[in-house]
Amino acid sequence: MTHGGGKRRRADRRETGGSARKALRTTTVCAASATLIAGSVLGLAPTAQADGGVRFVDITGDVGTVLKANVVTPSEADGTRRYPLVVLPTSWGLPQVEYLAQARKLADSGYVVVTYNVRGFWQSGGRIEVAGPPDTADASKVIDWALANTPADAGHIGMAGVSYGAGISLLAAAHDSRIKAVASLSGWSDLIGSIYSGRTQHLQAAALLDGAATLTGRESPEVRQVFNDFYASDLSKEQELIAWGEKRSPAAYVDRINRNGATVMLANAWGDTIFPANGYADFYEKLTGPKRLELRPGDHATAELTGLFGLPNDVWTDTRRWLDHYLKGVDNGIDREQPVQLKSRSTGGYEGYPDWKSVAATSRKIDLAGTHRIHANVDSGADGGIIFLSSMLDQVAQAPPAAWIPLLPRRWAAVWQSEKYASAQRVRGTVKMHTTVTGTKASGTLVAYLYDVGPLGLGKLVSNAPYTWYGRTPGRPFAVDLDLFSTAYDVPAGHRLALVVDTVDPLYIEHNPSGAQLTFSSPADDPSYVSVPLREQ
């Protein structure tokens, strides 16, 4: 993977592969626990759920693949009228009963609801295609079946889903013009941009997905090879990997979605460690029809979780309002609200904006002055946390990953701090870093972290992002521009902001050859800085 001598390349690949396999084994245990718990709680025995208007059916998907599905119809349905249809593809690794609580609520309010297990998982046939063409074709086949076998109205069709179901719903809207409304919850717009941002493999995210697929489904040979190439860091496969991901990215089909006219609601969490919020924000700006963007504290799919158990939940409430308005014509005011709705990680209320660009009214720069030289290959103690756990703690207890900034070893971490702020700084949007890097090796990885630093030096993580490069001339400086993951965080008065850069983070695969060193500088003709977006004070 790296561009040093042959022995070093082989050693580095062995180290990277070993780290990936170790992380995969560890994350598989987590995936097993999460999946089995979800399967036990959400997947109550079908016979126990078969009353109350729920039917368990087999639907023939693309090229004859059998999809296991549930159908829930309004209790008053007697064959004399048609009802709007909502199709819910399952999340990655979860059974088709995942949405039963929400399906019942939708049916009680006048919808025909079909929730189906996507191909390759649980009892559905076929193999996992990762939202490939067979998955989008399956969605259309499910719609065909519903129109032929339920009192569904062909003129009022919507799709919604969490995570994997969210991505499939958006892709289906690009390929099937019958779909008039979509609610995409904790999904993605750019698949490779999500798990390979900054040309850096998001190791824990990929390992979690891989582990869950191994436990609950059957990967296609192509998907298995993609995972293997991803872990192996094989640069010769990079363009092939990007092309594979583009076919599975709604962003590649945004013109089709706009042309087909589907209304789109997007919801995600600030701390989503699988599909960072940046992707949805960029995608939202490219949509031309009625649209809505909601971003809240939490990690991947945690904001929607309580709603899957039928408990009150803002995401599902707004999903139903979105479908009610655009499929049933209910005048509930959702079309007159500010379309961008954000909840800060630091406060409990929602903030409305006319568009994503308006989220940051201004910005404040922090100069990354001076020259800092660090050694690679050692974790400095500044980290992005643990997938799911860290952002969930932030969601429920406002306790993000933390580090004692004065104690971070400067041998392995470069640190810059702002002055103390006299008033609260309400960070909103995407923090951008610009710096000049000189490496002693041709390849490398850095990870940037922005911290809120209190009076005693404790830093709470505001945002982070990785960046990897290859083929650079050792000793020759080059510019780095990096967008950190979008966020909404309030820095209290009397605190500082600190930017920390190191080279190792358990969330990512790093590509620093043994003994590498990095120097960060700020040339007079191209000064280094961090630009922090701020809400109007």
Coordinates of C-alpha atoms in Angstrom, one line a residue:
M1 CA 0.0 0.0 0.0
T2 CA 2.8 2.4 0.9
H3 CA 5.4 3.5 -1.6
G4 CA 8.6 2.6 0.2
G5 CA 10.9 -0.4 -0.4
G6 CA 9.4 -3.8 -1.1
K7 CA 10.2 -5.3 2.3
R8 CA 8.7 -2.3 4.1
R9 CA 5.6 -2.4 1.8
R10 CA 5.0 -6.1 2.7
A11 CA 5.6 -5.4 6.4
D12 CA 3.2 -2.4 6.4
R13 CA 0.5 -4.5 4.6
R14 CA 0.9 -7.3 7.1
E15 CA 0.6 -4.7 10.0
T16 CA -2.5 -3.1 8.3
G17 CA -4.1 -6.5 7.5
G18 CA -3.4 -7.7 11.1
S19 CA -5.0 -4.6 12.5
A20 CA -8.0 -4.9 10.3
R21 CA -8.5 -8.6 11.2
K22 CA -8.1 -7.8 14.9
A23 CA -10.6 -5.0 14.7
L24 CA -13.0 -7.2 12.6
R25 CA -12.9 -9.9 15.3
T26 CA -13.6 -7.4 18.0
T27 CA -16.3 -5.6 16.1
T28 CA -17.9 -8.8 15.1
V29 CA -18.5 -9.6 18.8
C30 CA -20.3 -6.2 19.1
A31 CA -22.2 -6.8 15.9
A32 CA -23.3 -10.2 17.1
S33 CA -24.6 -8.8 20.4
A34 CA -26.4 -5.9 18.7
T35 CA -27.9 -8.0 16.0
L36 CA -29.0 -10.8 18.3
I37 CA -30.5 -8.3 20.7
A38 CA -32.3 -6.5 17.9
G39 CA -33.5 -9.8 16.5
S40 CA -34.8 -11.0 19.8
V41 CA -36.5 -7.7 20.7
L42 CA -37.8 -6.6 17.3
G43 CA -38.1 -10.1 15.8
L44 CA -40.8 -11.5 18.1
A45 CA -42.0 -14.8 16.7
P46 CA -44.1 -14.2 13.6
T47 CA -46.9 -16.3 14.9
A48 CA -47.1 -14.1 18.0
Q49 CA -47.4 -11.0 15.7
A50 CA -49.7 -12.5 13.0
D51 CA -52.9 -11.1 14.5
G52 CA -54.0 -7.5 14.4
G53 CA -54.0 -7.1 10.6
V54 CA -50.4 -8.2 10.0
R55 CA -49.8 -10.7 7.2
F56 CA -46.5 -12.5 6.6
V57 CA -46.0 -13.0 2.8
D58 CA -43.5 -14.1 0.2
I59 CA -42.8 -11.5 -2.6
T60 CA -41.0 -12.5 -5.7
G61 CA -38.2 -9.9 -6.3
D62 CA -35.7 -9.4 -9.1
V63 CA -34.9 -12.6 -11.1
G64 CA -37.2 -14.7 -8.9
T65 CA -35.6 -14.0 -5.5
V66 CA -38.0 -14.6 -2.7
L67 CA -38.3 -11.7 -0.3
K68 CA -39.9 -12.2 3.1
A69 CA -42.3 -9.4 3.9
N70 CA -45.0 -8.2 6.3
V71 CA -48.2 -6.4 5.1
V72 CA -50.2 -4.2 7.4
T73 CA -53.5 -2.7 6.2
P74 CA -55.9 -0.2 7.8
S75 CA -58.4 -2.0 10.0
E76 CA -61.3 -0.5 8.1
A77 CA -60.1 -1.8 4.7
D78 CA -63.0 -3.6 3.1
G79 CA -62.1 -3.5 -0.6
T80 CA -64.1 -0.5 -1.4
R81 CA -61.3 2.1 -1.5
R82 CA -57.6 2.5 -2.0
Y83 CA -55.0 3.7 0.5
P84 CA -51.6 5.3 0.1
L85 CA -48.7 2.8 0.1
V86 CA -45.6 3.0 2.2
V87 CA -42.7 0.5 1.5
L88 CA -40.1 -0.1 4.2
P89 CA -36.9 -2.0 3.3
T90 CA -35.1 -3.3 6.4
S91 CA -31.9 -2.1 7.9
W92 CA -28.6 -3.9 7.4
G93 CA -28.8 -7.2 9.4
L94 CA -32.3 -6.7 10.9
P95 CA -35.3 -8.9 10.2
Q96 CA -38.5 -7.8 8.4
V97 CA -40.3 -7.2 11.7
E98 CA -38.0 -4.3 12.4
Y99 CA -40.7 -1.7 11.5
L100 CA -43.8 -3.5 12.9
A101 CA -44.5 -0.8 15.5
Q102 CA -44.3 2.0 13.0
A103 CA -46.1 0.0 10.4
R104 CA -49.0 -0.5 12.7
K105 CA -49.1 3.2 13.4
L106 CA -49.0 4.1 9.7
A107 CA -51.8 1.6 9.0
D108 CA -53.9 2.9 11.8
S109 CA -53.6 6.4 10.2
G110 CA -54.7 5.1 6.8
Y111 CA -51.8 3.5 4.9
V112 CA -51.1 0.2 3.4
V113 CA -47.6 -0.7 4.7
V114 CA -45.2 -3.4 3.2
T115 CA -42.0 -4.0 5.1
Y116 CA -39.6 -6.5 3.5
N117 CA -36.4 -8.1 4.3
V118 CA -33.8 -7.1 1.7
R119 CA -32.1 -9.8 -0.3
G120 CA -29.3 -11.8 1.3
F121 CA -30.4 -11.3 4.9
W122 CA -32.2 -13.6 7.2
Q123 CA -34.9 -15.7 5.5
S124 CA -35.0 -13.7 2.2
G125 CA -33.3 -15.3 -0.8
G126 CA -30.4 -14.1 -2.8
R127 CA -27.1 -12.6 -1.7
I128 CA -26.1 -9.3 -0.2
E129 CA -25.5 -6.8 -3.0
V130 CA -25.0 -3.6 -0.9
A131 CA -27.8 -1.6 -2.5
G132 CA -26.8 -2.7 -6.0
P133 CA -29.1 -2.9 -9.0
P134 CA -30.9 -6.0 -7.8
D135 CA -31.9 -4.2 -4.6
T136 CA -33.4 -1.3 -6.5
A137 CA -35.2 -3.7 -8.8
D138 CA -36.5 -5.5 -5.7
A139 CA -38.1 -2.3 -4.4
S140 CA -40.0 -1.9 -7.7
K141 CA -41.1 -5.6 -7.5
V142 CA -42.4 -5.0 -4.0
I143 CA -44.4 -2.0 -5.2
D144 CA -45.8 -4.1 -8.1
W145 CA -46.8 -6.9 -5.7
A146 CA -48.5 -4.4 -3.3
L147 CA -50.5 -2.8 -6.1
A148 CA -51.7 -6.2 -7.3
N149 CA -52.4 -7.8 -3.8
T150 CA -53.4 -5.0 -1.5
P151 CA -55.8 -2.0 -1.6
A152 CA -52.8 0.3 -2.3
D153 CA -53.2 3.4 -4.4
A154 CA -50.8 3.5 -7.4
G155 CA -50.9 7.3 -7.4
H156 CA -49.7 7.7 -3.8
I157 CA -46.6 5.7 -3.1
G158 CA -43.8 6.4 -0.6
M159 CA -40.7 4.7 0.7
A160 CA -38.9 5.0 4.0
G161 CA -36.3 3.2 6.0
V162 CA -33.4 3.4 8.4
S163 CA -29.8 2.9 7.4
Y164 CA -29.7 0.3 4.6
G165 CA -33.4 0.8 4.0
A166 CA -32.8 4.6 3.8
G167 CA -30.2 4.2 1.0
I168 CA -32.3 1.7 -0.9
S169 CA -35.3 4.1 -0.7
L170 CA -33.4 7.0 -2.2
L171 CA -31.9 4.8 -5.0
A172 CA -35.4 3.3 -5.7
A173 CA -36.8 6.9 -6.1
A174 CA -34.1 7.5 -8.7
H175 CA -35.2 4.5 -10.7
D176 CA -39.0 4.3 -10.1
S177 CA -41.0 7.4 -10.9
R178 CA -44.0 6.0 -9.1
I179 CA -42.4 6.9 -5.7
K180 CA -43.7 10.3 -4.7
A181 CA -42.2 10.7 -1.2
V182 CA -39.1 9.4 0.6
A183 CA -38.0 9.5 4.2
S184 CA -34.3 8.5 4.4
L185 CA -33.2 8.0 8.0
S186 CA -29.6 7.6 8.9
G187 CA -28.7 6.7 5.3
W188 CA -26.0 7.7 2.9
S189 CA -25.7 9.8 -0.3
D190 CA -22.1 8.9 -1.2
L191 CA -21.2 5.3 0.0
I192 CA -17.4 5.5 -0.6
G193 CA -17.3 9.1 0.6
S194 CA -18.8 7.9 3.9
I195 CA -16.5 4.9 4.7
Y196 CA -13.4 6.1 2.8
S197 CA -13.4 9.8 3.4
G198 CA -10.0 11.5 3.0
R199 CA -8.9 8.3 1.2
T200 CA -8.9 6.7 4.6
Q201 CA -10.7 3.4 5.5
H202 CA -13.2 3.8 8.3
L203 CA -12.1 0.5 9.8
Q204 CA -14.6 0.1 12.7
A205 CA -17.6 1.1 10.4
A206 CA -16.6 -1.4 7.7
A207 CA -15.9 -4.2 10.3
L208 CA -19.3 -3.7 12.0
L209 CA -21.1 -3.9 8.6
D210 CA -19.0 -6.9 7.6
G211 CA -19.5 -8.7 10.9
A212 CA -23.3 -8.1 10.9
A213 CA -23.5 -9.4 7.3
T214 CA -21.6 -12.5 8.3
L215 CA -23.9 -13.2 11.2
T216 CA -27.2 -12.5 9.6
G217 CA -26.8 -12.9 5.8
R218 CA -24.9 -14.2 2.8
E219 CA -22.5 -11.8 1.0
S220 CA -22.2 -12.1 -2.8
P221 CA -18.7 -13.0 -4.0
E222 CA -18.3 -9.5 -5.3
V223 CA -19.2 -8.0 -1.9
R224 CA -16.8 -10.3 -0.2
Q225 CA -14.0 -9.3 -2.5
V226 CA -14.8 -5.6 -2.0
F227 CA -14.4 -6.0 1.8
N228 CA -11.2 -7.9 1.3
D229 CA -9.7 -5.3 -1.0
F230 CA -10.9 -2.5 1.4
Y231 CA -9.0 -4.1 4.4
A232 CA -5.9 -4.9 2.3
S233 CA -5.5 -1.2 1.3
D234 CA -4.7 -2.3 -2.3
L235 CA -4.2 1.0 -4.3
S236 CA -4.5 -0.9 -7.6
K237 CA -8.1 -1.6 -6.6
E238 CA -9.0 1.9 -5.5
Q239 CA -10.6 3.2 -8.7
E240 CA -12.5 0.0 -9.0
L241 CA -13.8 0.4 -5.4
I242 CA -14.8 4.0 -6.0
A243 CA -16.7 3.0 -9.2
W244 CA -18.4 0.1 -7.3
G245 CA -19.5 2.6 -4.6
E246 CA -20.7 5.2 -7.1
K247 CA -23.3 2.7 -8.5
R248 CA -24.7 2.4 -5.0
S249 CA -24.7 6.2 -4.1
P250 CA -27.9 8.3 -4.4
A251 CA -25.7 11.3 -5.1
A252 CA -24.8 9.8 -8.5
Y253 CA -28.5 9.8 -9.4
V254 CA -29.6 13.1 -7.9
D255 CA -30.7 14.4 -11.4
R256 CA -32.9 11.4 -11.8
I257 CA -34.5 11.9 -8.3
N258 CA -35.1 15.6 -9.2
R259 CA -36.6 14.6 -12.6
N260 CA -38.9 12.0 -11.1
G261 CA -40.2 14.5 -8.6
A262 CA -40.0 12.6 -5.3
T263 CA -40.2 14.7 -2.2
V264 CA -37.3 13.9 0.1
M265 CA -36.8 14.0 3.9
L266 CA -33.3 13.3 5.1
A267 CA -32.5 12.7 8.8
N268 CA -29.2 11.8 10.4
A269 CA -27.1 12.2 13.6
W270 CA -24.1 14.5 14.1
G271 CA -22.0 11.6 15.4
D272 CA -22.9 9.0 12.8
T273 CA -19.8 6.9 12.6
I274 CA -20.9 5.0 9.5
F275 CA -22.5 7.7 7.4
P276 CA -21.3 11.1 8.6
A277 CA -23.7 14.0 8.3
N278 CA -21.6 15.9 5.7
G279 CA -22.8 13.6 2.9
Y280 CA -26.5 14.3 3.6
A281 CA -25.9 18.1 3.9
D282 CA -24.2 18.2 0.5
F283 CA -26.8 16.0 -1.1
Y284 CA -29.7 18.1 0.4
E285 CA -28.4 21.2 -1.4
K286 CA -28.5 19.4 -4.8
L287 CA -32.2 18.4 -4.4
T288 CA -34.6 20.7 -6.3
G289 CA -38.0 19.5 -5.1
P290 CA -39.7 19.7 -1.7
K291 CA -37.1 18.6 0.8
R292 CA -36.2 18.6 4.5
L293 CA -33.0 18.0 6.4
E294 CA -33.0 17.0 10.1
L295 CA -29.8 16.6 12.1
R296 CA -29.7 15.6 15.8
P297 CA -27.2 14.3 18.4
G298 CA -26.4 10.6 18.4
D299 CA -24.7 7.9 16.3
H300 CA -25.8 5.7 13.4
A301 CA -29.6 5.0 13.7
T302 CA -29.7 5.8 17.4
A303 CA -32.0 8.8 17.0
E304 CA -34.7 6.6 15.4
L305 CA -34.2 3.7 17.8
T306 CA -37.0 4.3 20.4
G307 CA -39.5 4.7 17.6
L308 CA -38.9 1.1 16.4
F309 CA -40.3 0.1 19.8
G310 CA -43.4 2.3 19.3
L311 CA -42.2 4.9 21.8
P312 CA -42.5 8.7 21.1
N313 CA -39.8 9.7 18.7
D314 CA -39.2 13.0 16.9
V315 CA -37.7 11.3 13.8
W316 CA -40.7 9.0 13.2
T317 CA -43.2 11.7 14.1
D318 CA -41.7 14.0 11.4
T319 CA -41.5 11.0 9.0
R320 CA -45.3 10.4 9.4
R321 CA -46.0 14.2 9.0
W322 CA -43.9 14.2 5.8
L323 CA -45.8 11.2 4.3
D324 CA -49.1 12.6 5.5
H325 CA -48.6 15.8 3.7
Y326 CA -47.1 14.5 0.4
L327 CA -49.1 11.3 0.1
K328 CA -52.4 12.2 1.7
G329 CA -52.5 15.9 1.3
V330 CA -52.8 16.6 5.0
D331 CA -52.3 20.3 5.8
N332 CA -50.1 19.8 8.8
G333 CA -47.7 22.7 8.2
I334 CA -44.6 20.7 7.5
D335 CA -44.2 22.4 4.2
R336 CA -44.2 25.8 5.8
E337 CA -41.6 25.1 8.4
Q338 CA -37.9 26.0 7.9
P339 CA -36.7 23.0 5.9
V340 CA -33.4 22.6 7.7
Q341 CA -34.0 21.5 11.4
L342 CA -31.0 21.1 13.7
K343 CA -30.7 20.1 17.3
S344 CA -27.4 21.1 18.9
R345 CA -25.4 18.5 20.9
S346 CA -25.3 21.0 23.7
T347 CA -28.9 22.2 24.0
G348 CA -32.3 20.6 23.8
G349 CA -34.1 22.8 21.3
Y350 CA -34.4 22.7 17.5
E351 CA -33.2 25.5 15.3
G352 CA -34.7 26.2 11.9
Y353 CA -32.9 27.4 8.8
P354 CA -34.0 28.1 5.2
D355 CA -31.1 26.1 3.8
W356 CA -27.8 24.4 4.7
K357 CA -25.7 27.5 3.7
S358 CA -27.6 29.6 6.3
V359 CA -26.6 27.4 9.2
A360 CA -23.3 29.2 9.6
A361 CA -23.8 33.0 9.7
T362 CA -20.1 33.7 10.0
S363 CA -16.8 31.9 10.7
R364 CA -13.8 32.4 13.0
K365 CA -10.3 31.5 12.0
I366 CA -7.7 30.0 14.4
D367 CA -4.2 30.4 13.1
L368 CA -2.1 27.3 13.0
A369 CA 1.1 29.2 13.5
G370 CA 4.6 28.0 13.9
T371 CA 6.3 24.7 13.0
H372 CA 5.3 21.4 14.7
R373 CA 7.1 18.1 14.1
I374 CA 5.5 14.9 15.2
H375 CA 6.4 11.2 15.0
A376 CA 3.9 8.7 13.5
N377 CA 2.7 5.2 14.4
V378 CA 1.7 6.0 18.0
D379 CA -1.7 7.0 19.3
S380 CA -1.3 10.3 21.2
G381 CA -4.5 9.8 23.2
A382 CA -6.6 12.1 21.0
D383 CA -9.2 9.8 19.5
G384 CA -12.6 9.9 17.8
G385 CA -14.0 7.4 20.3
I386 CA -15.6 4.0 19.8
I387 CA -18.2 3.3 17.1
F388 CA -21.8 3.7 18.5
L389 CA -20.8 3.9 22.2
S390 CA -19.1 7.3 22.2
S391 CA -21.7 9.2 20.2
M392 CA -24.5 7.5 22.2
L393 CA -22.9 8.8 25.4
D394 CA -22.8 12.2 23.8
Q395 CA -26.5 11.9 22.8
V396 CA -27.8 10.8 26.2
A397 CA -25.3 12.5 28.6
Q398 CA -23.5 15.1 26.6
A399 CA -20.3 13.2 27.3
P400 CA -18.3 13.1 24.0
P401 CA -14.8 11.6 23.8
A402 CA -12.3 13.6 25.9
A403 CA -8.6 14.2 26.2
W404 CA -6.4 16.3 28.6
I405 CA -5.0 18.7 26.1
P406 CA -2.0 19.9 28.2
L407 CA -1.0 16.2 28.8
L408 CA -1.0 15.2 25.1
P409 CA 2.5 14.2 24.2
R410 CA 3.9 16.7 21.7
R411 CA 6.2 14.1 20.3
W412 CA 3.1 12.4 18.7
A413 CA 0.5 15.2 18.6
A414 CA 0.6 18.8 17.2
V415 CA -1.6 21.1 19.2
W416 CA -2.8 24.7 18.6
Q417 CA -5.2 26.6 20.8
S418 CA -7.4 29.7 20.5
E419 CA -7.7 32.4 23.0
K420 CA -10.3 32.1 25.7
Y421 CA -13.7 33.2 24.4
A422 CA -15.5 35.9 26.2
S423 CA -18.9 34.6 25.0
A424 CA -20.3 31.3 23.9
Q425 CA -19.2 30.1 20.5
R426 CA -22.1 28.2 18.7
V427 CA -20.3 26.0 16.2
R428 CA -22.7 25.1 13.3
G429 CA -21.7 23.3 10.1
T430 CA -18.4 22.1 8.7
V431 CA -15.1 23.0 10.3
K432 CA -12.3 23.3 7.6
M433 CA -8.6 22.9 8.1
H434 CA -5.9 24.2 5.8
T435 CA -2.2 23.4 6.5
T436 CA 1.1 22.6 5.0
V437 CA 2.6 19.1 5.6
T438 CA 6.1 17.8 5.0
G439 CA 6.5 14.1 5.5
T440 CA 9.7 11.9 5.6
K441 CA 7.9 9.2 3.7
A442 CA 5.9 9.1 0.5
S443 CA 2.6 8.1 2.2
G444 CA 0.9 8.9 5.4
T445 CA -2.2 9.5 7.4
L446 CA -3.2 12.3 9.8
V447 CA -6.3 12.7 11.9
A448 CA -7.5 16.2 12.9
Y449 CA -9.5 16.8 16.0
L450 CA -11.3 19.9 17.2
Y451 CA -11.7 20.1 21.0
D452 CA -13.7 22.4 23.4
V453 CA -11.1 23.0 26.2
G454 CA -12.3 23.9 29.6
P455 CA -10.4 25.9 32.3
L456 CA -8.6 22.8 33.6
G457 CA -7.5 21.6 30.2
L458 CA -10.1 18.9 29.6
G459 CA -10.9 18.8 25.9
K460 CA -14.3 17.5 24.7
L461 CA -14.4 16.4 21.1
V462 CA -16.3 18.7 18.8
S463 CA -15.4 17.0 15.5
N464 CA -12.7 15.1 13.7
A465 CA -11.7 13.6 10.3
P466 CA -8.9 11.6 8.8
Y467 CA -6.7 12.3 5.7
T468 CA -4.4 10.0 3.8
W469 CA -1.9 10.7 0.9
Y470 CA 0.3 8.6 -1.4
G471 CA 3.1 9.3 -3.8
R472 CA 4.5 12.5 -2.2
T473 CA 8.1 13.3 -2.5
P474 CA 9.7 13.0 1.0
G475 CA 10.9 16.3 2.3
R476 CA 8.8 18.3 -0.1
P477 CA 5.9 20.3 1.6
F478 CA 2.3 20.0 0.2
A479 CA -1.0 21.7 1.1
V480 CA -3.8 19.8 2.9
D481 CA -7.4 20.9 2.9
L482 CA -9.7 18.9 5.1
D483 CA -13.3 19.1 6.0
L484 CA -14.1 17.8 9.5
F485 CA -17.4 16.1 10.1
S486 CA -20.3 18.5 10.3
T487 CA -21.6 19.3 13.8
A488 CA -23.6 21.6 16.1
Y489 CA -21.8 22.3 19.4
D490 CA -21.9 25.2 21.8
V491 CA -18.5 26.1 23.3
P492 CA -19.1 27.8 26.7
A493 CA -17.8 31.3 27.5
G494 CA -14.3 31.1 29.1
H495 CA -13.4 28.0 27.1
R496 CA -11.0 27.6 24.2
L497 CA -11.0 25.7 21.0
A498 CA -8.0 23.4 20.3
L499 CA -6.9 21.7 17.1
V500 CA -5.0 18.5 17.6
V501 CA -3.4 16.5 14.8
D502 CA -1.9 13.0 15.3
T503 CA -1.5 9.9 13.1
V504 CA -3.3 7.0 14.8
D505 CA -7.0 6.5 15.6
P506 CA -8.7 3.1 16.2
L507 CA -11.6 4.3 14.0
Y508 CA -9.4 4.3 10.9
I509 CA -6.7 2.4 9.1
E510 CA -3.5 4.5 9.1
H511 CA -0.9 4.4 6.4
N512 CA 2.2 5.8 8.0
P513 CA 5.3 3.7 7.3
S514 CA 7.4 2.8 10.4
G515 CA 9.5 5.7 11.6
A516 CA 7.6 8.3 9.6
Q517 CA 7.6 11.9 10.8
L518 CA 5.3 14.8 9.9
T519 CA 6.1 18.5 10.0
F520 CA 3.3 21.1 10.0
S521 CA 4.2 24.6 9.0
S522 CA 2.5 27.9 8.1
P523 CA 4.3 29.6 5.2
A524 CA 3.9 33.4 5.0
D525 CA 2.4 33.2 1.5
D526 CA 0.0 30.4 2.5
P527 CA -0.8 30.5 6.2
S528 CA -2.3 27.5 7.9
Y529 CA -5.6 27.9 9.8
V530 CA -8.8 26.3 11.0
S531 CA -12.1 27.9 9.9
V532 CA -14.8 27.4 12.5
P533 CA -18.4 28.0 11.3
L534 CA -20.6 29.9 13.8
R535 CA -24.2 30.6 14.2
E536 CA -25.2 34.2 14.5
Q537 CA -24.4 35.2 18.1

